[in-house]
């Protein structure tokens, strides 16, 4: 039997996030510069290579795959990859296949995703205001995303909304977003803005809205019941007693979640990041291409996991962004 992946701090690695492209049809201001230079296509792992790496991780005990990007649904032929991963759901080795998307392509793909065994998806949506949506995404159209969300629900997918909490931007929409989600039976998670990449046009500290404050505002209108649920990541959940709705808080900067970290991230070029907040990574593309024998790849995966650090170094508390890493979220996949 294959030994499962356990890191040096005795944490089992059961969750792989796979970024399948660095490209996107939006240019969210906190994520990308407007004139992004993307990787040449030949640098990307092919769909077959993505399959081989994902399958190796699953053989080594990964039970949950989250597909992300960039925007995963703009990668050409991406459904071939989802169809391939469905076989691991069928065999029972993989427990969950899911994705994080901006929602723009869901009208086209929701049904196919459901057919591949996807049950729940995360859709990123920071505002319900047309004008503000255009401002924050630069290139996005709110109507298209709302239509995509509707298509996902029609296809039977459970939708969770992820909203980045942005000071002075969506503070005034806290209850609008919450009630809009409640009316559609969708859970809602807020994400604290993270110091990713040097976008040159935004001051990260200016946008920072502490979720402790957001939580207090929610508590002024609702009874918040803490849920014990843990995902091994930076999310904490409460239930609003009055609506039954689950609200999540992702606070990578103010919460220490590293002790239960169960995840690693693969970029679209085959770099494995063992921690979102550290620069260290392992090149899996070279061993992958060096041999058709997956044993070579698996040795490289084990060596990488043996280097997984104890935790990250993000810190806003000193009034400057410490521990900032230079790559963009669209590279490591959020
Ligand atoms: N394009 C897809 C989407 O937007 O959902 C998937 C990739 S995106 C990089 C994944 C998540 O990262 C999104 O929810 C996005 O809002 C979030 N994100 C991007 N940049 C961020 C930042 N600087 N701080 C916090 N969250 C960020
Ligand atoms: Fe694209 Fe998602 Fe980044 Fe927005 S957050 S630019 S939708 S990858």
Coordinates of C-alpha atoms and ligand atoms in Angstrom, one line a residue:
X1 CA 0.0 0.0 0.0
X2 CA 1.2 3.5 -0.8
X3 CA 2.1 5.5 2.4
X4 CA 0.1 8.8 2.6
X5 CA 1.6 12.2 2.4
X6 CA 2.5 13.5 5.9
X7 CA 4.6 16.6 6.3
X8 CA 7.3 17.2 8.9
X9 CA 4.8 18.7 11.4
X10 CA 2.6 15.5 11.2
X11 CA 0.0 17.1 9.1
X12 CA -1.6 14.8 6.5
X13 CA -1.9 16.4 3.0
X14 CA -5.3 15.6 1.7
X15 CA -6.2 18.7 -0.3
X16 CA -4.7 19.9 -3.6
X17 CA -5.5 23.1 -5.3
X18 CA -4.7 23.1 -8.9
X19 CA -4.3 26.3 -10.9
X20 CA -5.0 25.4 -14.5
X21 CA -4.3 28.7 -16.1
X22 CA -2.9 32.1 -15.2
X23 CA -5.2 33.8 -17.6
X24 CA -8.5 35.4 -16.8
X25 CA -11.3 37.3 -18.6
X26 CA -11.4 39.8 -15.6
X27 CA -8.8 42.1 -14.2
X28 CA -9.8 42.4 -10.5
X29 CA -7.8 45.3 -9.0
X30 CA -6.6 43.4 -6.0
X31 CA -5.5 40.4 -8.1
X32 CA -4.1 41.6 -11.4
X33 CA -2.7 44.6 -13.1
X34 CA -4.7 45.8 -16.2
X35 CA -1.9 45.0 -18.6
X36 CA -0.8 41.6 -17.3
X37 CA 1.7 39.6 -19.2
X38 CA 0.7 36.0 -19.2
X39 CA 2.8 32.9 -19.6
X40 CA 3.5 31.6 -23.1
X41 CA 1.2 28.6 -23.7
X42 CA 4.1 26.2 -24.0
X43 CA 5.1 26.8 -20.4
X44 CA 1.7 25.5 -19.2
X45 CA 1.2 21.9 -18.2
X46 CA -0.9 20.2 -20.8
X47 CA -4.3 18.7 -19.8
X48 CA -2.7 15.3 -19.8
X49 CA 0.1 16.4 -17.5
X50 CA -2.4 18.0 -15.2
X51 CA -4.2 14.7 -15.1
X52 CA -0.9 12.8 -14.4
X53 CA 0.1 15.0 -11.5
X54 CA -3.4 15.2 -10.0
X55 CA -3.7 11.4 -10.3
X56 CA -0.4 10.9 -8.5
X57 CA -1.5 13.1 -5.6
X58 CA -4.8 11.2 -5.4
X59 CA -2.8 7.9 -5.3
X60 CA -0.8 9.5 -2.4
X61 CA -3.9 10.3 -0.4
X62 CA -5.3 13.6 -1.7
X63 CA -9.1 13.4 -1.3
X64 CA -10.1 16.9 -2.3
X65 CA -9.3 18.7 -5.5
X66 CA -10.1 22.4 -6.1
X67 CA -9.6 23.7 -9.6
X68 CA -8.7 27.4 -9.8
X69 CA -6.6 29.9 -11.7
X70 CA -6.7 32.6 -13.1
X71 CA -10.1 31.7 -14.3
X72 CA -10.3 27.9 -14.7
X73 CA -13.2 28.0 -17.1
X74 CA -11.3 30.0 -19.7
X75 CA -8.7 27.3 -20.2
X76 CA -9.3 25.7 -23.5
X77 CA -10.5 22.1 -23.3
X78 CA -10.8 22.2 -19.5
X79 CA -13.8 20.0 -19.5
X80 CA -11.6 17.1 -20.7
X81 CA -9.6 17.5 -17.4
X82 CA -12.8 17.5 -15.3
X83 CA -14.1 14.4 -17.2
X84 CA -10.8 12.7 -16.5
X85 CA -11.0 13.5 -12.7
X86 CA -14.5 12.1 -12.6
X87 CA -13.0 8.6 -12.8
X88 CA -11.4 9.2 -9.3
X89 CA -14.8 10.2 -7.9
X90 CA -16.2 7.0 -9.4
X91 CA -13.5 4.9 -7.8
X92 CA -14.1 6.5 -4.4
X93 CA -10.5 7.6 -4.1
X94 CA -11.4 11.2 -4.6
X95 CA -14.1 12.6 -2.2
X96 CA -14.6 16.0 -3.7
X97 CA -14.0 17.7 -7.0
X98 CA -14.7 21.4 -7.0
X99 CA -13.7 24.8 -8.4
X100 CA -13.4 28.4 -7.7
X101 CA -14.6 30.6 -10.5
X102 CA -15.6 34.2 -11.3
X103 CA -18.8 32.8 -12.7
X104 CA -18.6 34.4 -16.2
X105 CA -18.6 31.0 -18.0
X106 CA -21.0 29.1 -15.8
X107 CA -24.0 29.4 -18.2
X108 CA -21.9 27.5 -20.7
X109 CA -20.4 24.9 -18.3
X110 CA -22.6 24.4 -15.2
X111 CA -24.4 21.3 -16.6
X112 CA -21.2 19.6 -17.8
X113 CA -19.5 20.3 -14.4
X114 CA -22.5 18.6 -12.6
X115 CA -22.2 15.7 -15.0
X116 CA -18.6 15.3 -14.0
X117 CA -19.6 14.9 -10.4
X118 CA -18.9 18.5 -9.2
X119 CA -21.5 19.2 -6.4
X120 CA -20.4 22.5 -4.9
X121 CA -18.7 25.5 -6.4
X122 CA -17.3 28.8 -5.1
X123 CA -18.2 31.9 -7.1
X124 CA -16.4 35.1 -6.4
X125 CA -18.6 38.1 -6.2
X126 CA -17.7 41.3 -4.2
X127 CA -20.6 43.6 -5.1
X128 CA -24.2 43.5 -6.5
X129 CA -23.8 47.0 -7.9
X130 CA -23.3 47.1 -11.7
X131 CA -21.0 50.1 -11.6
X132 CA -18.9 48.9 -8.7
X133 CA -18.6 45.5 -10.3
X134 CA -17.2 47.0 -13.4
X135 CA -14.9 49.1 -11.3
X136 CA -13.5 46.2 -9.2
X137 CA -13.2 43.6 -12.0
X138 CA -12.3 46.2 -14.7
X139 CA -13.5 43.9 -17.5
X140 CA -16.4 41.9 -15.9
X141 CA -20.1 42.2 -16.4
X142 CA -22.3 41.7 -13.4
X143 CA -25.3 40.4 -15.4
X144 CA -23.3 37.6 -17.0
X145 CA -22.1 36.4 -13.5
X146 CA -25.5 36.5 -12.0
X147 CA -26.8 34.6 -15.0
X148 CA -24.0 32.1 -14.5
X149 CA -24.9 31.6 -10.8
X150 CA -28.5 31.0 -11.8
X151 CA -27.3 28.4 -14.4
X152 CA -25.3 26.7 -11.7
X153 CA -28.2 26.4 -9.3
X154 CA -30.4 25.2 -12.2
X155 CA -27.9 22.4 -12.8
X156 CA -28.1 21.4 -9.2
X157 CA -24.8 22.8 -8.1
X158 CA -24.6 24.2 -4.6
X159 CA -23.1 27.7 -4.8
X160 CA -21.1 29.5 -2.1
X161 CA -20.3 33.1 -2.7
X162 CA -16.8 34.4 -1.8
X163 CA -16.5 38.2 -1.4
X164 CA -13.3 40.0 -0.7
X165 CA -13.9 42.5 2.1
X166 CA -12.7 45.9 0.9
X167 CA -12.8 48.9 3.0
X168 CA -14.7 51.8 1.5
X169 CA -15.9 49.6 -1.3
X170 CA -18.3 46.9 -0.2
X171 CA -18.7 47.8 3.5
X172 CA -22.1 49.3 2.8
X173 CA -23.2 46.1 1.0
X174 CA -22.6 43.7 3.9
X175 CA -26.3 43.2 4.6
X176 CA -27.3 43.4 0.9
X177 CA -25.0 40.6 0.0
X178 CA -26.0 38.6 3.1
X179 CA -29.8 38.9 2.3
X180 CA -29.3 38.3 -1.4
X181 CA -27.5 35.0 -0.6
X182 CA -30.0 34.0 2.0
X183 CA -32.8 34.5 -0.5
X184 CA -31.1 32.1 -2.9
X185 CA -30.0 29.5 -0.2
X186 CA -26.4 30.3 -0.7
X187 CA -23.7 30.4 1.9
X188 CA -21.4 33.4 1.9
X189 CA -17.7 33.7 2.9
X190 CA -15.8 36.9 3.3
X191 CA -12.1 37.0 2.5
X192 CA -9.6 39.5 4.0
X193 CA -7.6 41.1 1.3
X194 CA -4.1 39.7 1.2
X195 CA -0.8 41.3 0.2
X196 CA -0.2 39.3 -3.0
X197 CA 1.9 40.6 -5.8
X198 CA 3.0 44.1 -6.6
X199 CA 0.2 45.6 -8.7
X200 CA 1.6 49.0 -8.5
X201 CA -1.8 50.7 -8.5
X202 CA -3.3 49.8 -5.2
X203 CA -2.2 50.3 -1.6
X204 CA -3.0 47.1 0.2
X205 CA -3.3 48.7 3.5
X206 CA -5.8 51.2 2.3
X207 CA -8.2 48.4 1.2
X208 CA -7.8 46.3 4.3
X209 CA -11.1 45.8 6.2
X210 CA -10.6 43.6 9.2
X211 CA -13.1 40.8 9.4
X212 CA -13.4 41.2 13.1
X213 CA -15.1 44.5 12.4
X214 CA -17.3 42.9 9.7
X215 CA -18.3 40.2 12.2
X216 CA -19.2 42.8 14.8
X217 CA -21.5 44.6 12.3
X218 CA -23.2 41.3 11.5
X219 CA -23.6 40.6 15.2
X220 CA -25.4 43.9 15.6
X221 CA -28.3 42.5 13.5
X222 CA -28.1 38.7 13.9
X223 CA -27.3 36.1 16.5
X224 CA -24.0 34.5 15.4
X225 CA -23.5 30.8 16.5
X226 CA -19.9 29.6 16.1
X227 CA -19.6 26.4 14.2
X228 CA -17.0 23.8 15.1
X229 CA -16.5 23.0 11.4
X230 CA -12.9 23.2 10.2
X231 CA -11.6 22.7 6.7
X232 CA -7.9 22.7 7.5
X233 CA -7.7 26.1 6.0
X234 CA -8.1 29.7 7.2
X235 CA -11.9 29.7 7.1
X236 CA -14.0 29.9 10.3
X237 CA -17.8 29.6 10.1
X238 CA -20.8 30.9 12.0
X239 CA -24.5 30.3 11.5
X240 CA -27.0 33.2 11.6
X241 CA -29.7 31.9 13.9
X242 CA -32.4 34.1 12.2
X243 CA -31.8 32.9 8.6
X244 CA -30.0 29.5 9.2
X245 CA -27.3 30.8 6.7
X246 CA -23.7 29.9 7.1
X247 CA -21.2 32.7 6.9
X248 CA -17.5 32.1 6.6
X249 CA -14.5 34.3 7.4
X250 CA -11.2 33.7 5.8
X251 CA -8.6 35.6 7.8
X252 CA -5.2 34.5 6.7
X253 CA -3.6 37.6 8.2
X254 CA -5.2 37.7 11.6
X255 CA -5.8 34.1 12.4
X256 CA -3.3 31.4 13.0
X257 CA -4.6 28.4 11.0
X258 CA -1.3 26.9 10.0
X259 CA -1.3 24.1 12.6
X260 CA -4.1 22.3 10.9
X261 CA -3.0 23.0 7.3
X262 CA -3.8 20.1 5.0
X263 CA -3.2 21.6 1.6
X264 CA -0.7 22.4 -1.1
X265 CA -1.0 24.4 -4.3
X266 CA 0.0 23.5 -7.8
X267 CA 0.5 26.2 -10.4
X268 CA -0.3 25.9 -14.0
X269 CA 3.4 25.5 -14.8
X270 CA 3.9 22.6 -12.4
X271 CA 5.4 24.4 -9.4
X272 CA 4.2 23.1 -6.1
X273 CA 3.8 25.7 -3.4
X274 CA 3.8 24.1 0.0
X275 CA 2.5 27.3 1.7
X276 CA 0.5 30.2 0.2
X277 CA 2.6 32.7 2.2
X278 CA 6.1 31.5 1.4
X279 CA 8.3 31.7 -1.7
X280 CA 9.6 28.1 -1.5
X281 CA 8.3 25.8 -4.1
X282 CA 9.2 22.6 -5.9
X283 CA 9.3 22.1 -9.6
X284 CA 7.2 19.1 -10.5
X285 CA 7.3 19.7 -14.2
X286 CA 10.9 18.5 -14.7
X287 CA 10.4 15.1 -13.0
X288 CA 7.1 14.8 -14.8
X289 CA 8.7 15.3 -18.2
X290 CA 11.8 13.4 -17.3
X291 CA 10.1 10.1 -17.2
X292 CA 6.8 8.4 -18.1
X293 CA 7.2 6.5 -14.9
X294 CA 5.0 8.1 -12.2
X295 CA 7.4 6.8 -9.5
X296 CA 9.8 9.6 -10.4
X297 CA 7.1 12.2 -10.0
X298 CA 5.9 10.7 -6.7
X299 CA 9.4 10.8 -5.3
X300 CA 9.6 14.5 -6.2
X301 CA 6.1 15.1 -4.5
X302 CA 7.3 13.4 -1.3
X303 CA 10.5 15.4 -1.3
X304 CA 8.4 18.6 -1.6
X305 CA 6.0 17.7 1.2
X306 CA 9.0 17.0 3.4
X307 CA 9.9 20.7 3.0
X308 CA 6.4 22.1 3.9
X309 CA 7.0 24.9 6.3
X310 CA 5.3 25.3 9.6
X311 CA 3.5 28.5 8.7
X312 CA 3.3 31.8 6.8
X313 CA 4.7 35.2 7.7
X314 CA 1.9 37.6 6.6
X315 CA 1.5 40.4 9.1
X316 CA -0.4 43.7 8.8
X317 CA 0.0 44.5 12.5
X318 CA 3.2 46.6 12.1
X319 CA 1.4 49.0 9.8
X320 CA 3.3 47.8 6.8
X321 CA 2.8 44.7 4.8
X322 CA 5.3 42.3 6.1
X323 CA 5.8 38.9 4.7
X324 CA 4.6 40.0 1.3
X325 CA 5.2 37.6 -1.5
X326 CA 5.7 38.9 -5.0
X327 CA 3.7 36.5 -7.0
X328 CA 0.1 37.1 -7.9
X329 CA -2.9 35.2 -6.5
X330 CA -3.7 34.2 -10.1
X331 CA -0.4 32.4 -10.1
X332 CA -0.9 30.3 -7.0
X333 CA -4.7 30.2 -7.4
X334 CA -5.9 31.8 -4.2
Ligands
LIG1 N1 -10.9 33.5 -11.1 C1 -11.4 32.7 -10.0 C2 -12.2 33.6 -9.0 O1 -12.0 34.8 -9.1 O2 -12.9 33.0 -8.2 C3 -10.4 31.8 -9.3 C4 -9.1 32.4 -9.0 S1 -9.1 33.8 -7.8 C5 -7.4 34.2 -7.8 C6 -9.5 33.0 -6.3 C7 -9.9 33.9 -5.2 O3 -8.9 34.7 -4.8 C8 -11.1 34.8 -5.5 O4 -12.1 34.6 -4.6 C9 -10.5 36.2 -5.4 O5 -11.4 37.1 -4.9 C10 -9.4 35.9 -4.4 N2 -8.3 36.9 -4.4 C11 -7.6 37.4 -5.4 N3 -6.7 38.3 -5.0 C12 -6.8 38.4 -3.7 C13 -6.2 39.2 -2.7 N4 -5.2 40.0 -3.0 N5 -6.6 39.1 -1.4 C14 -7.6 38.2 -1.1 N6 -8.3 37.5 -2.0 C15 -7.9 37.6 -3.3
LIG2 FE1 -9.5 36.8 -12.5 FE2 -10.3 35.7 -10.2 FE3 -8.1 37.3 -10.3 FE4 -10.5 38.3 -10.5 S1 -9.7 37.3 -8.7 S2 -8.7 38.8 -11.8 S3 -11.6 36.8 -11.6 S4 -8.3 35.3 -11.3

